[in-house]
Structures are given as structure tokens and as C-alpha cells.
Tab-separated table of C-alpha atoms in Angstrom:
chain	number	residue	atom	x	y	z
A	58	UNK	CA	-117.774	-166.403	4.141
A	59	UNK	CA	-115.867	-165.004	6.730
A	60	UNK	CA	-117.330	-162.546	9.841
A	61	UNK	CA	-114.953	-159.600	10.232
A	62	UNK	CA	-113.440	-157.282	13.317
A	63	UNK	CA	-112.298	-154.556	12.580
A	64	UNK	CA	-109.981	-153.082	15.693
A	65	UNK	CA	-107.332	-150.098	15.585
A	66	UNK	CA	-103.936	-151.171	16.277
A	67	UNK	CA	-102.405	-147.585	17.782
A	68	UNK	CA	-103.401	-145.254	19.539
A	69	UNK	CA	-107.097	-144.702	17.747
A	70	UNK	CA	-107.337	-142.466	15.064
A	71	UNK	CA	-106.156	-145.052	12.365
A	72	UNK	CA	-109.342	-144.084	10.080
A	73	UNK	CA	-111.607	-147.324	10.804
A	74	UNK	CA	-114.011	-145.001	10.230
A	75	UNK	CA	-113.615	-145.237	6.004
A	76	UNK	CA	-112.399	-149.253	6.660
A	77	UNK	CA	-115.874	-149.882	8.131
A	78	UNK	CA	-118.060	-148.127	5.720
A	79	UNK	CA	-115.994	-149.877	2.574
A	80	UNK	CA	-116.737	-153.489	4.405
A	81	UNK	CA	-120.124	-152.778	6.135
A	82	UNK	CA	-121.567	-152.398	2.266
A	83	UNK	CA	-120.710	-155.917	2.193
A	84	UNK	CA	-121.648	-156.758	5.227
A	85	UNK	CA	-125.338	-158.369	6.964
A	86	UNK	CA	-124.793	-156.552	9.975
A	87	UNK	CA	-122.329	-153.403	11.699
A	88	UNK	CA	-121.999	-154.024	15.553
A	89	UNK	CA	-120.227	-151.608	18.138
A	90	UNK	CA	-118.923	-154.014	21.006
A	91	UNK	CA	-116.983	-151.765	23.305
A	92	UNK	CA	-116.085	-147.904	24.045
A	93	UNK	CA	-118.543	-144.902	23.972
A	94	UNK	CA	-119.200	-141.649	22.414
A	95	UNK	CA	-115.636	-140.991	22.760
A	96	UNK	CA	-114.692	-143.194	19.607
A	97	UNK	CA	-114.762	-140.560	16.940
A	98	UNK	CA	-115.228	-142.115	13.116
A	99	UNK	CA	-115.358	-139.912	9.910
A	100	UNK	CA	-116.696	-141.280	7.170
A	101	UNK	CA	-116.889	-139.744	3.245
A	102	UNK	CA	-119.296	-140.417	1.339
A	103	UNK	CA	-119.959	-139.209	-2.208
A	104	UNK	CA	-118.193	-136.183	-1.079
A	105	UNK	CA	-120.187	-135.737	2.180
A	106	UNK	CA	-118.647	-136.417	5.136
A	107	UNK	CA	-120.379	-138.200	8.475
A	108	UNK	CA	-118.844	-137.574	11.692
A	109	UNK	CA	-119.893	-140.394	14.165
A	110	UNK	CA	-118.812	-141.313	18.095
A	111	UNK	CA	-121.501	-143.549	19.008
A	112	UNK	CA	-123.299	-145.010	15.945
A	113	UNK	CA	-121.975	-147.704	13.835
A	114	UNK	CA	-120.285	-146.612	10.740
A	115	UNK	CA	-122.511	-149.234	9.082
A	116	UNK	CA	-125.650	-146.575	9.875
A	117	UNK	CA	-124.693	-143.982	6.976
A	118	UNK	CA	-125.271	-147.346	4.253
A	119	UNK	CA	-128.622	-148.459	5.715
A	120	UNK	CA	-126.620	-151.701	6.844
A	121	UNK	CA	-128.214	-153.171	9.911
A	122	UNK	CA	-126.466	-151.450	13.095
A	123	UNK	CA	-126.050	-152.527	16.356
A	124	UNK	CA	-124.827	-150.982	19.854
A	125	UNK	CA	-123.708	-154.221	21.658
A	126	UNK	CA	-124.081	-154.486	25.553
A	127	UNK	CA	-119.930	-153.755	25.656
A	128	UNK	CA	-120.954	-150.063	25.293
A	129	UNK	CA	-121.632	-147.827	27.171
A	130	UNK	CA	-124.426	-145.663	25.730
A	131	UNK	CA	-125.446	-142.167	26.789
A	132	UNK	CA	-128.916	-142.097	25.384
A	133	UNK	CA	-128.885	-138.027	25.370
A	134	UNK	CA	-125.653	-138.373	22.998
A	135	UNK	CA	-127.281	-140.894	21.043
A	136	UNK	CA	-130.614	-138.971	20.184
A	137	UNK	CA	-128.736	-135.662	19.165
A	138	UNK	CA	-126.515	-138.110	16.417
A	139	UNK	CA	-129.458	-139.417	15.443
A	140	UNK	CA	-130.442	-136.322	14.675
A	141	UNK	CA	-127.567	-134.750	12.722
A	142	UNK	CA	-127.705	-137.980	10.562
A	143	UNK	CA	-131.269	-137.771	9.686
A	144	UNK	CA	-130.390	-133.845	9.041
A	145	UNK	CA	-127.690	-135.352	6.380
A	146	UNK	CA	-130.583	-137.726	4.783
A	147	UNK	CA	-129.719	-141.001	6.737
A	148	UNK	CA	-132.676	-143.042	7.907
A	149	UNK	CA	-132.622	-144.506	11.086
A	150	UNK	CA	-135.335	-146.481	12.649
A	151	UNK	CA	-135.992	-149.906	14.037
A	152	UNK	CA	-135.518	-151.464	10.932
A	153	UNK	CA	-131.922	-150.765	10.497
A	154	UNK	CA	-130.879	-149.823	14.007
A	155	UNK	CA	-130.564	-152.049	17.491
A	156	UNK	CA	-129.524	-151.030	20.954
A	157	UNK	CA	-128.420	-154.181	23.173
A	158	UNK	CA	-130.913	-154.376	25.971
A	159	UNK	CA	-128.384	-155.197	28.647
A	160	UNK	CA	-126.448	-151.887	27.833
A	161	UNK	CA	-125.336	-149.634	30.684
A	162	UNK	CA	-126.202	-146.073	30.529
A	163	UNK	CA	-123.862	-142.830	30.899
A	164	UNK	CA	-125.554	-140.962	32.995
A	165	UNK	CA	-125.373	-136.442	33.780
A	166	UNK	CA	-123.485	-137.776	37.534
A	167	UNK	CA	-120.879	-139.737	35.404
A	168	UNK	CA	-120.358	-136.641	32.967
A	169	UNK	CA	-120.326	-134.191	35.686
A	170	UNK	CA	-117.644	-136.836	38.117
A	171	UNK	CA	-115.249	-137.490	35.094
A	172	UNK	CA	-115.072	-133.690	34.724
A	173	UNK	CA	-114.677	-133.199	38.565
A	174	UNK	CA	-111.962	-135.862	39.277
A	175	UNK	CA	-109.997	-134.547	35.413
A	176	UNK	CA	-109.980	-130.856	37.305
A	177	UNK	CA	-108.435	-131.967	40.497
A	178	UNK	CA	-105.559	-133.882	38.858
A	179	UNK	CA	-103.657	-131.415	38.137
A	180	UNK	CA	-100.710	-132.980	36.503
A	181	UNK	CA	-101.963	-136.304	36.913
A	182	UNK	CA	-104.390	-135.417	34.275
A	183	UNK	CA	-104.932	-138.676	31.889
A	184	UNK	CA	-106.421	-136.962	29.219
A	185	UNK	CA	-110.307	-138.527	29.266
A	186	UNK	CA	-113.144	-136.883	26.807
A	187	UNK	CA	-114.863	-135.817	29.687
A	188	UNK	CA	-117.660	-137.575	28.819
A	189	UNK	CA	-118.243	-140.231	31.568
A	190	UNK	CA	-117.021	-143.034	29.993
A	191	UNK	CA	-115.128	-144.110	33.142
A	192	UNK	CA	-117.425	-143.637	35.812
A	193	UNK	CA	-119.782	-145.227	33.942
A	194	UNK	CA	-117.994	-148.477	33.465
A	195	UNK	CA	-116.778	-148.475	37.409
A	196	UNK	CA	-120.380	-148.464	38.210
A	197	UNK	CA	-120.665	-151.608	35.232
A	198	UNK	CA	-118.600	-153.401	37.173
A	199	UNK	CA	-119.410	-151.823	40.499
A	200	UNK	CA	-122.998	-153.447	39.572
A	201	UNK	CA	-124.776	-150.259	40.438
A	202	UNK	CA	-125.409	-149.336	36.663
A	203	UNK	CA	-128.574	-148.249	35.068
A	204	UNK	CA	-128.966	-150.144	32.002
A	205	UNK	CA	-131.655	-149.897	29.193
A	206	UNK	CA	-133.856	-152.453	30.279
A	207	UNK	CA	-134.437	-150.652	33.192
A	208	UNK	CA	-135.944	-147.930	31.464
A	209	UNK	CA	-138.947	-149.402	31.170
A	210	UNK	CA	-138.974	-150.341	34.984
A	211	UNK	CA	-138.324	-146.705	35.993
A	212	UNK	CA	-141.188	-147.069	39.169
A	213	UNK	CA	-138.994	-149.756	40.224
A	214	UNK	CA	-135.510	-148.592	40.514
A	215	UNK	CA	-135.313	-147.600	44.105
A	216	UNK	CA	-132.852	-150.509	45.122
A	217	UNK	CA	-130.533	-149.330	42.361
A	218	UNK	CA	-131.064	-146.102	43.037
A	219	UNK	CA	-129.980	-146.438	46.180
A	220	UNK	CA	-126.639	-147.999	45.526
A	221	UNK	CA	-125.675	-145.540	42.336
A	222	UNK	CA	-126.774	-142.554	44.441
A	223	UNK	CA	-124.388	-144.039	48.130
A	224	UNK	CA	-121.533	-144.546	45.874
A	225	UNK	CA	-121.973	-141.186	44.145
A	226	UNK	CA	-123.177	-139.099	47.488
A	227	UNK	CA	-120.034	-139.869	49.158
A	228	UNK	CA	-117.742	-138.945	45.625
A	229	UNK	CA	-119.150	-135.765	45.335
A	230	UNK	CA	-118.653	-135.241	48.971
A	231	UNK	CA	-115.553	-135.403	48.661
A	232	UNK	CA	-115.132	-132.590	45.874
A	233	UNK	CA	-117.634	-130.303	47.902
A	234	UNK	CA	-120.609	-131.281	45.248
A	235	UNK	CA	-124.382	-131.271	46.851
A	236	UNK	CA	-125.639	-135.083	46.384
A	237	UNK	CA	-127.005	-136.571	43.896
A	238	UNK	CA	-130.673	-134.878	42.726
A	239	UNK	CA	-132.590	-138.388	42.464
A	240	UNK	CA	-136.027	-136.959	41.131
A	241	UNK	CA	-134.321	-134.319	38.483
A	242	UNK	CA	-132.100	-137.706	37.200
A	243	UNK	CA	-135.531	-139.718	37.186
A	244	UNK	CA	-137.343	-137.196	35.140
A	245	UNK	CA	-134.192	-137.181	33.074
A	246	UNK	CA	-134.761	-140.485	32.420
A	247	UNK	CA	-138.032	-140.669	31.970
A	248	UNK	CA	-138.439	-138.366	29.281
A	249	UNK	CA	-135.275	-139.908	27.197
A	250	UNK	CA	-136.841	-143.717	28.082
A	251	UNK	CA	-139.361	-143.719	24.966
A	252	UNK	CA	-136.898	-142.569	22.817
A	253	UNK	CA	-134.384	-145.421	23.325
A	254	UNK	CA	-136.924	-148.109	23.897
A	255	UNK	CA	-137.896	-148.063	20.720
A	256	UNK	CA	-134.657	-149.620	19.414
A	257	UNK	CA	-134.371	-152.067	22.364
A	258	UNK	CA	-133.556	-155.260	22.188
A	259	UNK	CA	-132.052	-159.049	23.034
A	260	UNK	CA	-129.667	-158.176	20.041
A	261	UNK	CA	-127.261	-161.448	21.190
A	262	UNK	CA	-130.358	-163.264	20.277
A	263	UNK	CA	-130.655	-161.534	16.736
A	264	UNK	CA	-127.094	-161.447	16.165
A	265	UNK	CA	-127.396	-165.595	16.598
A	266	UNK	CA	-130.212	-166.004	14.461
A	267	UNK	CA	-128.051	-164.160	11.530
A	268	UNK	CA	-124.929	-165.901	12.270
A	269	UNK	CA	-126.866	-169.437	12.231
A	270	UNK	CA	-128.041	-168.132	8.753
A	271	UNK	CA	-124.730	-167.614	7.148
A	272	UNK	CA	-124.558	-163.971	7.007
A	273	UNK	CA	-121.814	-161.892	7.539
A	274	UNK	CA	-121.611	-159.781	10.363
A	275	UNK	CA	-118.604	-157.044	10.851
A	276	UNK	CA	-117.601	-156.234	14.303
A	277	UNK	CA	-116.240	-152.320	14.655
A	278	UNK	CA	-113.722	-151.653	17.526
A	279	UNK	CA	-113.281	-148.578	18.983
A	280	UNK	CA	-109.859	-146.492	19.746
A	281	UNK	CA	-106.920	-148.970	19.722
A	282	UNK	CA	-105.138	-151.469	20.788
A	283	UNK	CA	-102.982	-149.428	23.180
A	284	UNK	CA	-105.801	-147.623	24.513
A	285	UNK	CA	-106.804	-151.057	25.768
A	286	UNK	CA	-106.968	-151.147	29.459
A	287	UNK	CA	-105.021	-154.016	29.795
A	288	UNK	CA	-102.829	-154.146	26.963
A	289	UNK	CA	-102.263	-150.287	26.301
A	290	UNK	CA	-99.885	-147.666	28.253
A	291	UNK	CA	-101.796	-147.749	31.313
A	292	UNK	CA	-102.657	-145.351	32.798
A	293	UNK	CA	-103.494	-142.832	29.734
A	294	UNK	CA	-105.844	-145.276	28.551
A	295	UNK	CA	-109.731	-145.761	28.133
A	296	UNK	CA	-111.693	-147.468	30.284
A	297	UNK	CA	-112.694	-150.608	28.349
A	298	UNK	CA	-110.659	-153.643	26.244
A	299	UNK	CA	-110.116	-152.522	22.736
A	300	UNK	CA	-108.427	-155.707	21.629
A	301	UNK	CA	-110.557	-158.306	19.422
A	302	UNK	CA	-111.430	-160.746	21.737
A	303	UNK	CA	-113.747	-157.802	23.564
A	304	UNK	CA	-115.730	-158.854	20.043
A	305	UNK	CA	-117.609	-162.229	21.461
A	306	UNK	CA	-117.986	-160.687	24.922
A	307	UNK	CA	-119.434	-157.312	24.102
A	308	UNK	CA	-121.937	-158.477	21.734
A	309	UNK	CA	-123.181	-161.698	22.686
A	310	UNK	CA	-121.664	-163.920	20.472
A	311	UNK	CA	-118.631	-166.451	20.626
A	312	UNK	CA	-115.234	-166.176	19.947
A	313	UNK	CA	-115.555	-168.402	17.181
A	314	UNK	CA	-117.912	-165.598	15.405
A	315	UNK	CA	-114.958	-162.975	15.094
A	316	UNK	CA	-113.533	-164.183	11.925
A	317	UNK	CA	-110.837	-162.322	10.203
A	318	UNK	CA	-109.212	-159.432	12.486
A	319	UNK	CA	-108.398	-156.553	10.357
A	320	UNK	CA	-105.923	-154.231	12.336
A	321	UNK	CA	-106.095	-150.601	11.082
A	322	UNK	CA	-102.901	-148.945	10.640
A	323	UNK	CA	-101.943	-145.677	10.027
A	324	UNK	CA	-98.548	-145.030	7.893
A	325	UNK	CA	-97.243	-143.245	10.747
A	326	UNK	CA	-97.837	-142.537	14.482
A	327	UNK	CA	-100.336	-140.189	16.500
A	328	UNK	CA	-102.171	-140.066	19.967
A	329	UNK	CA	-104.642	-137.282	21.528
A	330	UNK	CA	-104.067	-136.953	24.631
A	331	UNK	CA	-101.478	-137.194	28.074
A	332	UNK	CA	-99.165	-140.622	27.676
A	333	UNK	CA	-95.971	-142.138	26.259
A	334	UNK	CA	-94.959	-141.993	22.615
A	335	UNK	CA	-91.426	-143.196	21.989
A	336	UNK	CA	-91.363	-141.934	18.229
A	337	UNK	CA	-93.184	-138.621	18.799
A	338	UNK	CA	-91.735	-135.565	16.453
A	339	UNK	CA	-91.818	-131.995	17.980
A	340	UNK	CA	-90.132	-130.294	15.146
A	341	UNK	CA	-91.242	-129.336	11.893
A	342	UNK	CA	-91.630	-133.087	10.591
A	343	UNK	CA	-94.064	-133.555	13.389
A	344	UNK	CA	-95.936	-130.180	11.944
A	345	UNK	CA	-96.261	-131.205	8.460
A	346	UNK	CA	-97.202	-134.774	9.368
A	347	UNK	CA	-100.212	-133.101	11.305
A	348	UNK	CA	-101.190	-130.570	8.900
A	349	UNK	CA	-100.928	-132.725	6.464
A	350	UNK	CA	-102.888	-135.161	7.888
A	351	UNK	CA	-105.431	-133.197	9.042
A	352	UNK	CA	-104.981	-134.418	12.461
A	353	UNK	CA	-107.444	-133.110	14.689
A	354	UNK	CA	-109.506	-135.358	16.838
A	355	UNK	CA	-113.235	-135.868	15.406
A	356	UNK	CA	-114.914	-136.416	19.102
A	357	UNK	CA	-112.951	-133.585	21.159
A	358	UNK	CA	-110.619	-131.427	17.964
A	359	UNK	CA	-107.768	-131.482	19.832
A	360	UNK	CA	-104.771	-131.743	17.789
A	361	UNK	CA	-102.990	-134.601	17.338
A	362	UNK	CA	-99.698	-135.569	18.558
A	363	UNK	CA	-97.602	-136.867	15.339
A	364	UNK	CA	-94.124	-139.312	14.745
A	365	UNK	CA	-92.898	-141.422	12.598
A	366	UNK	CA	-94.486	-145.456	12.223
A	367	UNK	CA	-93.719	-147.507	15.199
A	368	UNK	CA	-93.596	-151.283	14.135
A	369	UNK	CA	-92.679	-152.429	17.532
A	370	UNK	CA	-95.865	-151.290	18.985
A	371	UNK	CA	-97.630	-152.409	15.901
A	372	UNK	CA	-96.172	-155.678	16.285
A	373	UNK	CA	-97.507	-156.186	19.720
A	374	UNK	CA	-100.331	-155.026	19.180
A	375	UNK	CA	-100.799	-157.505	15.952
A	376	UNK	CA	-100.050	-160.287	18.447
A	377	UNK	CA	-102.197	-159.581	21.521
A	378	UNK	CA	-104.945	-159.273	19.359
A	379	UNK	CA	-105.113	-161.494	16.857
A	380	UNK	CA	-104.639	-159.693	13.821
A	381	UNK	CA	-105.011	-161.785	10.305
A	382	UNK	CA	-103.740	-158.421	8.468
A	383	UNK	CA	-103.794	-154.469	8.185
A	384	UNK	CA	-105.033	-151.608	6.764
A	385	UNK	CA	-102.875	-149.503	6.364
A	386	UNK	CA	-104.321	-145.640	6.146
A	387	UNK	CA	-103.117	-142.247	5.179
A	388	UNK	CA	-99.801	-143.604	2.586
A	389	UNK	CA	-100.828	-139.909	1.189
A	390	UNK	CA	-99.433	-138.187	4.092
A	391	UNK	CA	-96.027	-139.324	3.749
A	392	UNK	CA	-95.744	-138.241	0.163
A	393	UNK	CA	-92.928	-136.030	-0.928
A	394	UNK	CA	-90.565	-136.630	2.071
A	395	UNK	CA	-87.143	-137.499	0.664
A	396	UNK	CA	-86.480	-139.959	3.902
A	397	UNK	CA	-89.311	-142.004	6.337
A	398	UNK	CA	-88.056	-143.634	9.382
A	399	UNK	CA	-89.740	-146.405	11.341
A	400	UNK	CA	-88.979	-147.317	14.635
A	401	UNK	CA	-87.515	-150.941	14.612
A	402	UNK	CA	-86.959	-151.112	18.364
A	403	UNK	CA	-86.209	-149.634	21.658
A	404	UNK	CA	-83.354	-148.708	24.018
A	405	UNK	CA	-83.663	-148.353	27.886
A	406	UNK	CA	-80.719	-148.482	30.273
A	407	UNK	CA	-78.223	-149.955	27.880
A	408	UNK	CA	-80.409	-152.746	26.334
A	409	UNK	CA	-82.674	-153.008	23.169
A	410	UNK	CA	-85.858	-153.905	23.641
A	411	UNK	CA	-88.278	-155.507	20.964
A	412	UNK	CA	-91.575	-154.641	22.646
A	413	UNK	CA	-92.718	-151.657	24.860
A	414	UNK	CA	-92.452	-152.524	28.678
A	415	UNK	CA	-95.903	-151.906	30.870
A	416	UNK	CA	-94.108	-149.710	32.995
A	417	UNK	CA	-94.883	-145.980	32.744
A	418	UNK	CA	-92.009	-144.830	33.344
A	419	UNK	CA	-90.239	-147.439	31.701
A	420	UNK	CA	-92.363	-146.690	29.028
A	421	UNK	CA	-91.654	-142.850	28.982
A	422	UNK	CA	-87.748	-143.563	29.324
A	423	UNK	CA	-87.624	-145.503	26.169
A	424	UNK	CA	-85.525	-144.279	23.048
A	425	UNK	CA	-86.359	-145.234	19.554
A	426	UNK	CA	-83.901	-146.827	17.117
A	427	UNK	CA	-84.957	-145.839	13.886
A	428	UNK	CA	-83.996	-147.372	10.114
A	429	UNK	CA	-84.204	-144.957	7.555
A	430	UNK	CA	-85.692	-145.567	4.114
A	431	UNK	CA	-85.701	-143.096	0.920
A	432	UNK	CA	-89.240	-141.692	0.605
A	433	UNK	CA	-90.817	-140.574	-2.744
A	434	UNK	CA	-91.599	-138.113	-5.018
A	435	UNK	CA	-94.588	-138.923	-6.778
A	436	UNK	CA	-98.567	-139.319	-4.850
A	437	UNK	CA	-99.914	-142.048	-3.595
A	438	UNK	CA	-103.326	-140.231	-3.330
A	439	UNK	CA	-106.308	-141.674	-5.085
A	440	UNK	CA	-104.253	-144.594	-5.563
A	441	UNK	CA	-106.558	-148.031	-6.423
A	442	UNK	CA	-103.886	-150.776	-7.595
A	443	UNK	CA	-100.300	-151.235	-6.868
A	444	UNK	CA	-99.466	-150.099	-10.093
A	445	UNK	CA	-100.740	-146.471	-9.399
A	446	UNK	CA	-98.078	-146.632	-6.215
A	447	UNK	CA	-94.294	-144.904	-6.628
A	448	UNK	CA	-91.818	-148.166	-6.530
A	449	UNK	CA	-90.635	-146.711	-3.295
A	450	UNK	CA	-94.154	-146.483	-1.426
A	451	UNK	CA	-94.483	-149.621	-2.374
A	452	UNK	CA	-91.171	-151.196	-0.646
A	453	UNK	CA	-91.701	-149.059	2.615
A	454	UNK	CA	-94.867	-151.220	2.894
A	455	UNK	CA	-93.520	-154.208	2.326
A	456	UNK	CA	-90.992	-153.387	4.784
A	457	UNK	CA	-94.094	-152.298	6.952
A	458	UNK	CA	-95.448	-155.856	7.005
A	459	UNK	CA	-92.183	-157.638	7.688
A	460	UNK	CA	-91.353	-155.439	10.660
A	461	UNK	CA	-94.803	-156.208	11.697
A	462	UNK	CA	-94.661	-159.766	10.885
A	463	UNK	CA	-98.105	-159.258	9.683
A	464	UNK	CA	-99.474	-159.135	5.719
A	465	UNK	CA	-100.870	-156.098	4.623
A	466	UNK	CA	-104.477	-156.554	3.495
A	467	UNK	CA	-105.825	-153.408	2.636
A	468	UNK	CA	-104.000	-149.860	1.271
A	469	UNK	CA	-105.618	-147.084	1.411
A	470	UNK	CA	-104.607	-143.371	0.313
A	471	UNK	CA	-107.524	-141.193	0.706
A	472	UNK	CA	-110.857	-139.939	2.727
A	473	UNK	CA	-112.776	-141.560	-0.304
A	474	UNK	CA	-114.409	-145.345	0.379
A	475	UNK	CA	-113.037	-146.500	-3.259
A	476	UNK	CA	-109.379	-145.121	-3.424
A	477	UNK	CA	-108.742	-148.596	-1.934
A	478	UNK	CA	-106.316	-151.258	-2.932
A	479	UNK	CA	-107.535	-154.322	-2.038
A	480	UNK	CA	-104.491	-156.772	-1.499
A	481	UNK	CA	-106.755	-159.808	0.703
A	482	UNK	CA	-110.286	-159.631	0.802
A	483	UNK	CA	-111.451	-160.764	4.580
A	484	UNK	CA	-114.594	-161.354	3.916
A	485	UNK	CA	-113.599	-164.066	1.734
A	486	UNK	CA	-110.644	-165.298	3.313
């Protein structure tokens, strides 16, 4: 039995959300290994639909959940989902639910700097959530976080205190902020400590114990590959790696635990936010892929930028991270256009490219060369075997995967867990 990773291979937005949920029924344990609250997942669920950012999509089937120490984790966030889920009938407690003990905290200064430093771009805006993400990693690897171990060592925090609140002092400074308020952000933090105690723990050390036992564990990525801040179109980017690797360091476990990567894929292209896109559509294709895709971020609701599939970005990022196979999402959308197009590669000054330079200009310069395909007339929607599929659908994903030069694993054509067409199962592969 194999472990799973789940990991977007755009630009986020792929709907990993519903790819999660359909596995993490099979699964032992659900474990977040990188990102924040930014990472918006919609789930539904016997016609109820679960909008999560920090949680593990696992949460909403009572699988065991876990926030791995890859996270960041703003513990004010976290309570207020917690909430809304146990509003909706989901139980969380300590018996389903794990926060890594070693995980660094978002903290008000990191919400209130990412929204200063966004202001003062100007054009250089990038495009963040807003929501600290950022600052809190810099201070990560700055080693001046706050982490959740430490909330039960609150008396004895001045040392850290002392290097968060220099490196801060002098930031705010500089945007004509008053310092940092050290007793208001202890209180802060001492009234949210109980709270997120209670799910503390050495999960590395659980997540050991249940791979040593044979269980299955499914690792959910956040955003996508290109996102990654590495591997993705740097600068517009988020702050942490999205590729699978970030699996075996961002929860405790080896590499060897990651198992089959499944790389979510939507049918065609979109991105929120500031940042390249070579096959983006500002006309009225672009308008009907949106609307009819309902594409509206689930974290911030800003509307989604929309083009047709790009299979040299999907291709790279299939091979930087790993990728045993797809999901491909949202066929539905692209029912009842008489022509698709997928980008099969790139021009820029004269030559074709097969991959997307790191450049960003390079990257913003690039043209896409597009093959054309005959779309279909009849729905894909709802669809559970290939036989329910239009002959047509079914060659544009086959055409999908060779482009790719990865196998298509999973199909799916709605919001619903089981309108699914399962072509390679990876837990069993």
C-alpha cells in the first residue's frame, strides 16, 4: 500500500480540495506540510460545501489531520475554522486533529508588515493574501520565530522576544509604524496558548509510529508547483516550496514516505494574482472559461485570471516534482466549445522554447504556440467511466498526457467527491 502526495501542478486552484477528500476516506492519516491560511480548498460533500485554508481536507471525514511543522499556523485563523466547521457538524478534537509542535506562528506584526510593505509597492505589488505568510517564514528562517512549543514557555520568551521585536522595531520604523507593543502581543498569546496546546504535539513521532505500522498516510500540498519559491515565476510567488519533496521535510518523515505523487491538473489555465501567464485569454473565451468555472478564489474571492491548458508548464512542473500521474479537474468547463487549444511551446526572440525560462521578463516576453483540437458537444459533467465521456473529451486527454509525458490517473468532472473516473488507483500502485 502506497503513501500518497497530493501537490498542485499550476498555479493553485487545481481543486485538490475534492482530490483530497476522495483519497483521505481511504486514507490513515491527512497531513498539511507547507503553506498557510492562504491555501484555499473547497470541498462538497453530500451537497454541503466546506471551505478550508488552514485545516486538512481530511478534517470534514473524521480522518486523522495533521498541521506539519512546514506550516506556518496563525492560531487566531485556526480557532475561527475550527469554529465554522463545528458550526457545519464536523468534530474536531484531539482525537482526530494534531498541530506539529515545532510549528512557527503568524503572528498580528507579520499580518500588519505584509500589509504595510504590499501598500508601498506600488506597482511592484506581488499579489500576497495579506495574511503574513511571508514575514512569518523570514523570521522561520531568520530564527526569531515564535513557535507552538513556546506557548507553553510564555514567562520565558524574553530572549526571543527580543530578537522578533529588533528585527520588527527597525521595519516598522521605516514605514513610520510605533514599535512593536510587546505586552498587548504577550496577552495575545496568552489567551490563544490553551486553545492550541491542546492539539500539540511531536506529530513526526506519531506520523512514524503509523508509517512503521503499514498505514497509509496522504500528504496535501498547498498552491502549486509554480507558486513554489524556487521552481515557480519568481517573484509572484509564495513564500514556501510547493513541490513534493517539501513532503518529508515539512512533516517529519523521509523522502522514502511520499509514495505516489498525484499532480492536480486543471483542464485549462488560471492564476490569482500579479505574474506571468503566457496562455492567458482577455476576451470573451477567457470570460466564459471563468464564469463557467466559477473562478473566484476561496481564501481572498478575487477573480481568477483564465487561458487555455499549458502543457509546457505542466510538463515542468511534472518533472521537478516528481509526479507518478494527474488529476485532471474541471473537463466540465470546457464543454460545448467547438475548438480547445493547448499551448505546446513557447517563442522568445526568434527561438522555441520547450520550458518556461526563470527570467521575469523572459518569462513575461514569451508567446504561446498553440495546437488546436475540435472540442465537443455533449457533457462531461457527472461523468464516472470513460464510457460516459464524448469520444472527443476523451482524445484531448489523451493528448493531455502525451504533451505532458505524464499518465493521467484520475478524471474528474464535477464539485461532487464520486463523479470520479478512476483510471490508476495510487494508493494501490
Amino acid at each position: 500500500m502506497a503513501n500518497v502526495t497530493v501537490i498542485g501542478a499550476q498555479w493553485g486552484d487545481e481543486g485538490k480540495g475534492k482530490i483530497v477528500d476522495w483519497l483521505a476516506s481511504r486514507a490513515d492519516a491527512v497531513v498539511r506540510f507547507q503553506g498557510g491560511h492562504n491555501a484555499g480548498h473547497t470541498l462538497v460533500v453530500d451537497g454541503t460545501t466546506y471551505k478550508l485554508s488552514l485545516l486538512p481536507s481530511g478534517i470534514v471525514r473524521g480522518t486523522f489531520s495533521i498541521i506539519g511543522n512546514g506550516v506556518v499556523l496563525d492560531p487566531w485563523h485556526l480557532k475561527e475554522e475550527i469554529a465554522k466547521l463545528e458550526g457545519q457538524g464536523v468534530a474536531i478534537s484531539a482525537d482526530n486533529f494534531a498541530i506539529a509542535d515545532n510549528c512557527p506562528l503568524i503572528l498580528p506584526i507579520h499580518r500588519e508588515l505584509d500589509g504595510l510593505r504590499e501598500a508601498a509597492a506600488g506597482a511592484g505589488k506581488i499579489g500576497t493574501t495579506g495574511r503574513g505568510i511571508g514575514p512569518a517564514y523570514e523570521d522561520k528562517v531568520g530564527r526569531r520565530a515564535i513557535r507552538v512549543c513556546d506557548l507553553a514557555h510564555l514567562d520565558d520568551l524574553g530572549s526571543q522576544l527580543d530578537r522578533l521585536c529588533a528585527h520588527h522595531d527597525a521595519l516598522r520604523a521605516g514605514f513610520g509604524q510605533p514599535a512593536v507593543d510587546r505586552e498587548a502581543l504577550l496577552e495575545e498569546l496568552r489567551t490563544i496558548a490553551p486553545f492550541v496546546l491542546q492539539y500539540a504535539q511531536p506529530v513526526w513521532k506519531r506520523l512514524n509510529a503509523v508509517k512503521k505500522a503499514g498505514a497509509r498516510i496522504l500528504f496535501e500540498g498547498a498552491q502549486g508547483v509554480l507558486l513554489d519559491v524556487d521552481h515557480g515565476t519568481y517573484p509572484f510567488v509564495t513564500s514556501s516550496n510547493t513541490v513534493s519533496g517539501t513532503a518529508a521535510s515539512g512533516s517529519g518523515l523521509g523522502p522514502s514516505a511520499t509514495g505516489f505523487v498525484l499532480g492536480i491538473v486543471k483542464a485549462y489555465t488560471t492564476r490569482v494574482g500579479s505574474g506571468p501567464f503566457p496562455t492567458e485569454l482577455e476576451d470573451e473565451v477567457g470570460q466564459r472559461l471563468g464564469e463557467r468555472g466559477h473562478e473566484f478564489g476561496t481564501v481572498t474571492g478575487r477573480k481568477r485570471r483564465c487561458g487555455w491548458f499549458d502543457a509546457v508548464l505542466v510538463r515542468q512542473s511534472c518533472a521537478i516534482s516528481g509526479v507518478t500521474g494527474i488529476a485532471l479537474t474541471k473537463l466540465d468547463v470546457l464543454d460545448g466549445f467547438d475548438k480547445v487549444r493547448v499551448c505546446t511551446g513557447y517563442r522568445l526572440n526568434g527561438k522555441v522554447l520547450d520550458y518556461l525560462p526563470s527570467h521575469a521578463a523572459d518569462q513575461a516576453a514569451v508567446e504561446p504556440i498553440y495546437e488546436e483540437m475540435d472540442g465537443w458537444s455533449g457533457t462531461t459533467a457527472g461523468a464516472r467511466s470513460w464510457a460516459d465521456l464524448p469520444a472527443q473529451a476523451i482524445k484531448y486527454i489523451q493528448r493531455v498526457q502525451e504533451l505532458i509525458e505524464t499518465p493521467v490517473a484520475l478524471v474528474s468532472t464535477s464539485p461532487e467527491r464520486e463523479d470520479t473516473i478512476l483510471v490508476r488507483d495510487p494508493f494501490e500502485d
